[in-house]
Amino acid sequence: MKINKEKGEGYIKFNISGDLDATESINMDNEIKKTLQETSSQILIDCSNLDYISSAGLGVFVSNIQDIKNQNGTLVLYALKESVFNTFKVLGLDKIIHIVKNENEAKGLLQKN
Amino acid sequence: MKMKQKAYSKKIKFSVFANKENLKEIRSFVRGQLKHVNAADADKEQVVLAIDEACVNAIVHGNNNDNDSFFDVELELTSEKICVRIYDNGKGTASYQACMEKGIEQLINEKSKGGMGLKLIYSVMDEVNFYEKDNKHVCSLVKVFA
């Protein structure tokens, strides 16, 4: 799995590729925690190259939502492949976590929050 | 002359070292086996997900992350369904009630990283059972392809 981090105007964007599973989730979790501590709580995640997510991957987002909210931040995931989106949907996480189609919509949500 | 097409049927059993590094390869192997089944891609991917989650449980809970130990995976595939059995060294069973007790909102409030693997398994598979056999803990999963 590859994690690329990019700084935008008032937000941090991650581009994640490959599989976010039980082996790889710790790296993503560390990156989000580091971002929350050091730079920004406005976080965009480009999932267009994310091929697979397991419960451990979902756990990265579930376990950090509260801290992001506490910092008046926003977490937005966008451009999910259908199979990845379905895994969020199975547990109803698509209703709890901001998931949108593309980067423009994601940035729009950041501005609203 | 009319010929009756032989129904697809395959049984595979393999052993894997209890190391999370092997999960990607297991998923790839299962996807390869599911290519022969006439089912929707979304259904096949749910089976891959459930097997992945069950293997994580076997590695972490069944074999205590002992990378030198191994667990067994058995797949029985037909055109209509897949039966999966995962044999590990663990004890006890994980009930539906126990895993569904905590809702997602509670997991968020507790900043929990876990607690979702079994929820996923129970949500995407048609039958989920845990039992003991020959001193092994067995996780049995069935998915019927519509």
Coordinates of C-alpha atoms in Angstrom, one line a residue:
Chain A
M1 CA 0.0 0.0 0.0
K2 CA 1.2 3.5 -0.8
I3 CA 0.2 6.7 1.1
N4 CA 0.9 10.0 -0.5
K5 CA 0.3 13.2 1.6
E6 CA -0.2 16.6 0.0
K7 CA -0.8 19.9 1.6
G8 CA -3.6 22.1 0.2
E9 CA -5.0 25.4 1.3
G10 CA -6.3 24.7 4.8
Y11 CA -6.4 20.9 4.3
I12 CA -4.3 17.8 4.0
K13 CA -5.0 15.4 1.1
F14 CA -4.0 11.8 1.2
N15 CA -3.9 9.6 -1.9
I16 CA -4.0 6.0 -0.8
S17 CA -3.4 3.1 -3.2
G18 CA -3.5 -0.7 -2.9
D19 CA -5.1 -2.6 0.0
L20 CA -6.0 -1.1 3.4
D21 CA -6.1 -4.3 5.4
A22 CA -4.9 -5.6 8.8
T23 CA -1.3 -5.4 7.7
E24 CA -1.4 -1.8 6.3
S25 CA -3.9 -0.1 8.5
I26 CA -1.4 0.9 11.2
N27 CA 0.6 3.1 8.8
M28 CA -2.6 4.9 7.7
D29 CA -3.6 5.4 11.3
N30 CA -0.2 6.8 12.2
E31 CA -0.4 9.3 9.3
I32 CA -3.9 10.5 10.3
K33 CA -2.9 10.9 14.0
K34 CA 0.3 12.7 13.0
T35 CA -1.7 15.1 10.7
L36 CA -4.2 15.8 13.5
Q37 CA -1.4 16.6 15.9
E38 CA 0.9 18.6 13.7
T39 CA -1.0 20.2 10.8
S40 CA -4.7 20.0 10.1
S41 CA -8.0 18.4 11.0
Q42 CA -9.4 19.1 7.6
I43 CA -8.6 15.8 5.8
L44 CA -9.4 14.7 2.3
I45 CA -8.8 11.1 1.3
D46 CA -8.5 10.3 -2.4
C47 CA -9.6 6.6 -2.6
S48 CA -9.5 6.3 -6.4
N49 CA -6.6 3.9 -6.2
L50 CA -7.7 2.1 -3.2
D51 CA -8.5 -1.5 -4.3
Y52 CA -9.6 -3.1 -1.0
I53 CA -10.6 -2.3 2.5
S54 CA -11.1 -4.6 5.5
S55 CA -12.5 -4.0 8.9
A56 CA -9.0 -2.9 10.1
G57 CA -9.1 -0.2 7.4
L58 CA -12.5 0.9 8.4
G59 CA -11.2 1.0 12.0
V60 CA -8.7 3.7 11.0
F61 CA -11.5 6.1 10.1
V62 CA -13.9 5.0 12.9
S63 CA -11.3 5.4 15.6
N64 CA -10.3 8.9 14.4
I65 CA -13.6 10.5 13.7
Q66 CA -14.2 11.6 17.3
D67 CA -10.8 13.4 17.5
I68 CA -11.4 15.1 14.1
K69 CA -14.8 16.3 15.3
N70 CA -13.3 17.5 18.6
Q71 CA -10.9 19.7 16.6
N72 CA -13.8 21.0 14.5
G73 CA -12.3 19.2 11.6
T74 CA -13.8 17.2 8.7
L75 CA -12.9 13.9 7.2
V76 CA -14.0 13.4 3.6
L77 CA -13.4 10.3 1.5
Y78 CA -13.9 10.5 -2.3
A79 CA -13.8 8.5 -5.5
L80 CA -14.3 5.1 -3.9
K81 CA -14.4 2.0 -6.1
E82 CA -17.7 0.2 -5.8
S83 CA -16.4 -2.8 -3.9
V84 CA -14.7 -0.5 -1.4
F85 CA -17.8 1.6 -1.0
N86 CA -19.9 -1.5 -0.4
T87 CA -17.8 -2.4 2.6
F88 CA -18.5 0.9 4.2
K89 CA -22.2 0.5 3.3
V90 CA -22.5 -3.0 4.8
L91 CA -22.0 -1.5 8.3
G92 CA -23.9 1.8 7.6
L93 CA -20.7 3.8 7.7
D94 CA -21.6 5.5 4.4
K95 CA -24.2 7.4 6.6
I96 CA -21.7 8.4 9.2
I97 CA -18.5 9.2 7.3
H98 CA -18.6 11.8 4.6
I99 CA -18.2 9.9 1.3
V100 CA -18.5 11.8 -2.0
K101 CA -17.9 11.2 -5.7
N102 CA -15.0 13.5 -6.5
E103 CA -12.5 16.0 -5.2
N104 CA -14.6 19.1 -6.0
E105 CA -17.5 17.7 -3.9
A106 CA -15.0 16.8 -1.1
K107 CA -13.6 20.4 -1.1
G108 CA -17.1 21.7 -1.0
L109 CA -17.8 19.8 2.2
L110 CA -14.7 21.2 3.8
Q111 CA -15.8 24.7 3.0
K112 CA -19.3 24.1 4.6
N113 CA -17.9 22.7 7.8
Chain B
M1 CA -27.6 -34.7 -29.2
K2 CA -28.2 -32.9 -26.0
M3 CA -25.5 -33.1 -23.4
K4 CA -25.9 -32.3 -19.8
Q5 CA -23.3 -29.9 -18.6
K6 CA -21.4 -31.1 -15.6
A7 CA -21.9 -28.9 -12.6
Y8 CA -18.8 -27.1 -11.3
S9 CA -17.5 -28.5 -8.0
K10 CA -14.1 -28.1 -6.4
K11 CA -12.7 -28.7 -2.9
I12 CA -9.4 -27.1 -1.8
K13 CA -7.6 -27.2 1.5
F14 CA -4.4 -25.4 2.3
S15 CA -2.3 -24.4 5.3
V16 CA -1.0 -20.9 5.9
F17 CA 1.5 -19.6 8.4
A18 CA -0.3 -17.4 10.9
N19 CA 1.2 -14.1 9.6
K20 CA -0.9 -11.1 8.5
E21 CA 1.6 -10.6 5.7
N22 CA 0.0 -13.7 4.0
L23 CA -3.5 -12.1 3.9
K24 CA -3.0 -10.4 0.5
E25 CA -1.9 -13.7 -1.0
I26 CA -4.9 -15.5 0.5
R27 CA -7.3 -12.9 -1.0
S28 CA -5.7 -13.2 -4.4
F29 CA -5.9 -17.0 -4.3
V30 CA -9.6 -16.9 -3.2
R31 CA -10.4 -14.4 -6.0
G32 CA -8.8 -16.7 -8.5
Q33 CA -10.9 -19.6 -7.3
L34 CA -14.1 -17.5 -7.5
K35 CA -13.4 -16.7 -11.1
H36 CA -15.0 -20.1 -12.0
V37 CA -18.2 -19.3 -10.2
N38 CA -21.1 -17.6 -11.9
A39 CA -21.9 -14.9 -9.4
A40 CA -22.0 -11.1 -9.3
D41 CA -18.6 -9.5 -8.7
A42 CA -20.0 -7.8 -5.6
D43 CA -21.0 -11.1 -4.1
K44 CA -17.6 -12.6 -4.8
E45 CA -15.8 -9.7 -3.2
Q46 CA -18.0 -10.1 -0.1
V47 CA -16.8 -13.7 0.2
V48 CA -13.2 -12.5 -0.2
L49 CA -13.9 -9.9 2.6
A50 CA -15.4 -12.5 4.9
I51 CA -12.6 -15.0 4.4
D52 CA -10.0 -12.2 5.0
E53 CA -11.7 -11.2 8.3
A54 CA -12.0 -14.9 9.4
C55 CA -8.3 -15.4 8.6
V56 CA -7.3 -12.3 10.7
N57 CA -9.3 -13.8 13.6
A58 CA -7.5 -17.1 13.1
I59 CA -4.1 -15.3 13.1
V60 CA -4.8 -12.9 16.0
H61 CA -7.2 -14.8 18.3
G62 CA -6.8 -18.4 17.2
N63 CA -3.0 -18.6 16.9
N64 CA -2.1 -15.6 19.1
N65 CA 0.0 -14.0 16.3
D66 CA 2.5 -16.9 16.5
N67 CA 4.0 -16.6 13.0
D68 CA 5.5 -20.1 13.3
S69 CA 2.1 -21.7 13.8
F70 CA -0.3 -22.3 11.0
F71 CA -4.0 -22.5 10.3
D72 CA -6.0 -24.4 7.6
V73 CA -8.4 -23.0 5.1
E74 CA -10.9 -25.3 3.3
L75 CA -13.0 -24.1 0.4
E76 CA -15.8 -26.1 -1.2
L77 CA -17.0 -24.4 -4.3
T78 CA -20.0 -25.3 -6.5
S79 CA -21.8 -23.2 -9.1
E80 CA -24.4 -22.3 -6.5
K81 CA -22.5 -21.7 -3.3
I82 CA -19.2 -21.6 -1.4
C83 CA -18.6 -23.3 1.9
V84 CA -15.5 -22.1 3.9
R85 CA -14.0 -23.7 6.9
I86 CA -11.1 -22.1 8.8
Y87 CA -9.4 -24.3 11.4
D88 CA -7.2 -22.6 14.0
N89 CA -5.8 -23.3 17.5
G90 CA -8.2 -21.1 19.4
K91 CA -11.0 -21.8 21.9
G92 CA -14.5 -20.5 22.4
T93 CA -17.0 -19.1 20.0
A94 CA -18.0 -15.7 18.9
S95 CA -21.8 -15.3 19.1
Y96 CA -23.9 -13.2 16.9
Q97 CA -25.3 -11.4 19.9
A98 CA -21.8 -10.6 21.3
C99 CA -20.5 -9.1 18.1
M100 CA -23.6 -7.1 17.4
E101 CA -23.9 -5.8 21.0
K102 CA -21.9 -2.6 20.3
G103 CA -23.3 -0.4 17.5
I104 CA -21.1 1.6 15.2
E105 CA -21.9 4.8 17.1
Q106 CA -20.6 3.2 20.3
L107 CA -17.4 2.1 18.5
I108 CA -16.9 5.7 17.3
N109 CA -17.4 7.1 20.8
E110 CA -14.9 4.6 22.2
K111 CA -12.4 5.4 19.3
S112 CA -12.3 1.7 18.7
K113 CA -10.2 0.2 15.9
G114 CA -11.8 -3.2 16.2
G115 CA -15.2 -4.8 16.7
M116 CA -16.2 -4.7 13.0
G117 CA -14.7 -7.9 11.5
L118 CA -17.3 -10.2 12.8
K119 CA -20.0 -7.7 12.1
L120 CA -18.9 -7.8 8.4
I121 CA -18.7 -11.6 8.4
Y122 CA -22.3 -11.9 9.8
S123 CA -23.6 -9.2 7.4
V124 CA -22.3 -10.6 4.2
M125 CA -22.4 -14.4 4.6
D126 CA -25.6 -16.5 4.6
E127 CA -24.4 -18.9 7.4
V128 CA -21.8 -18.4 10.1
N129 CA -21.0 -21.0 12.6
F130 CA -18.2 -21.7 15.1
Y131 CA -17.5 -25.1 16.7
E132 CA -14.7 -27.4 17.9
K133 CA -13.5 -30.4 15.9
D134 CA -10.5 -32.6 16.5
N135 CA -9.0 -30.1 18.9
K136 CA -9.3 -27.3 16.4
H137 CA -11.5 -24.3 16.5
V138 CA -13.6 -24.1 13.3
C139 CA -15.1 -21.0 11.7
S140 CA -17.6 -22.2 9.1
L141 CA -19.0 -19.8 6.5
V142 CA -21.5 -20.3 3.7
K143 CA -22.5 -18.0 0.9
V144 CA -25.3 -19.0 -1.6
F145 CA -25.0 -17.3 -4.9
A146 CA -28.4 -16.2 -6.1

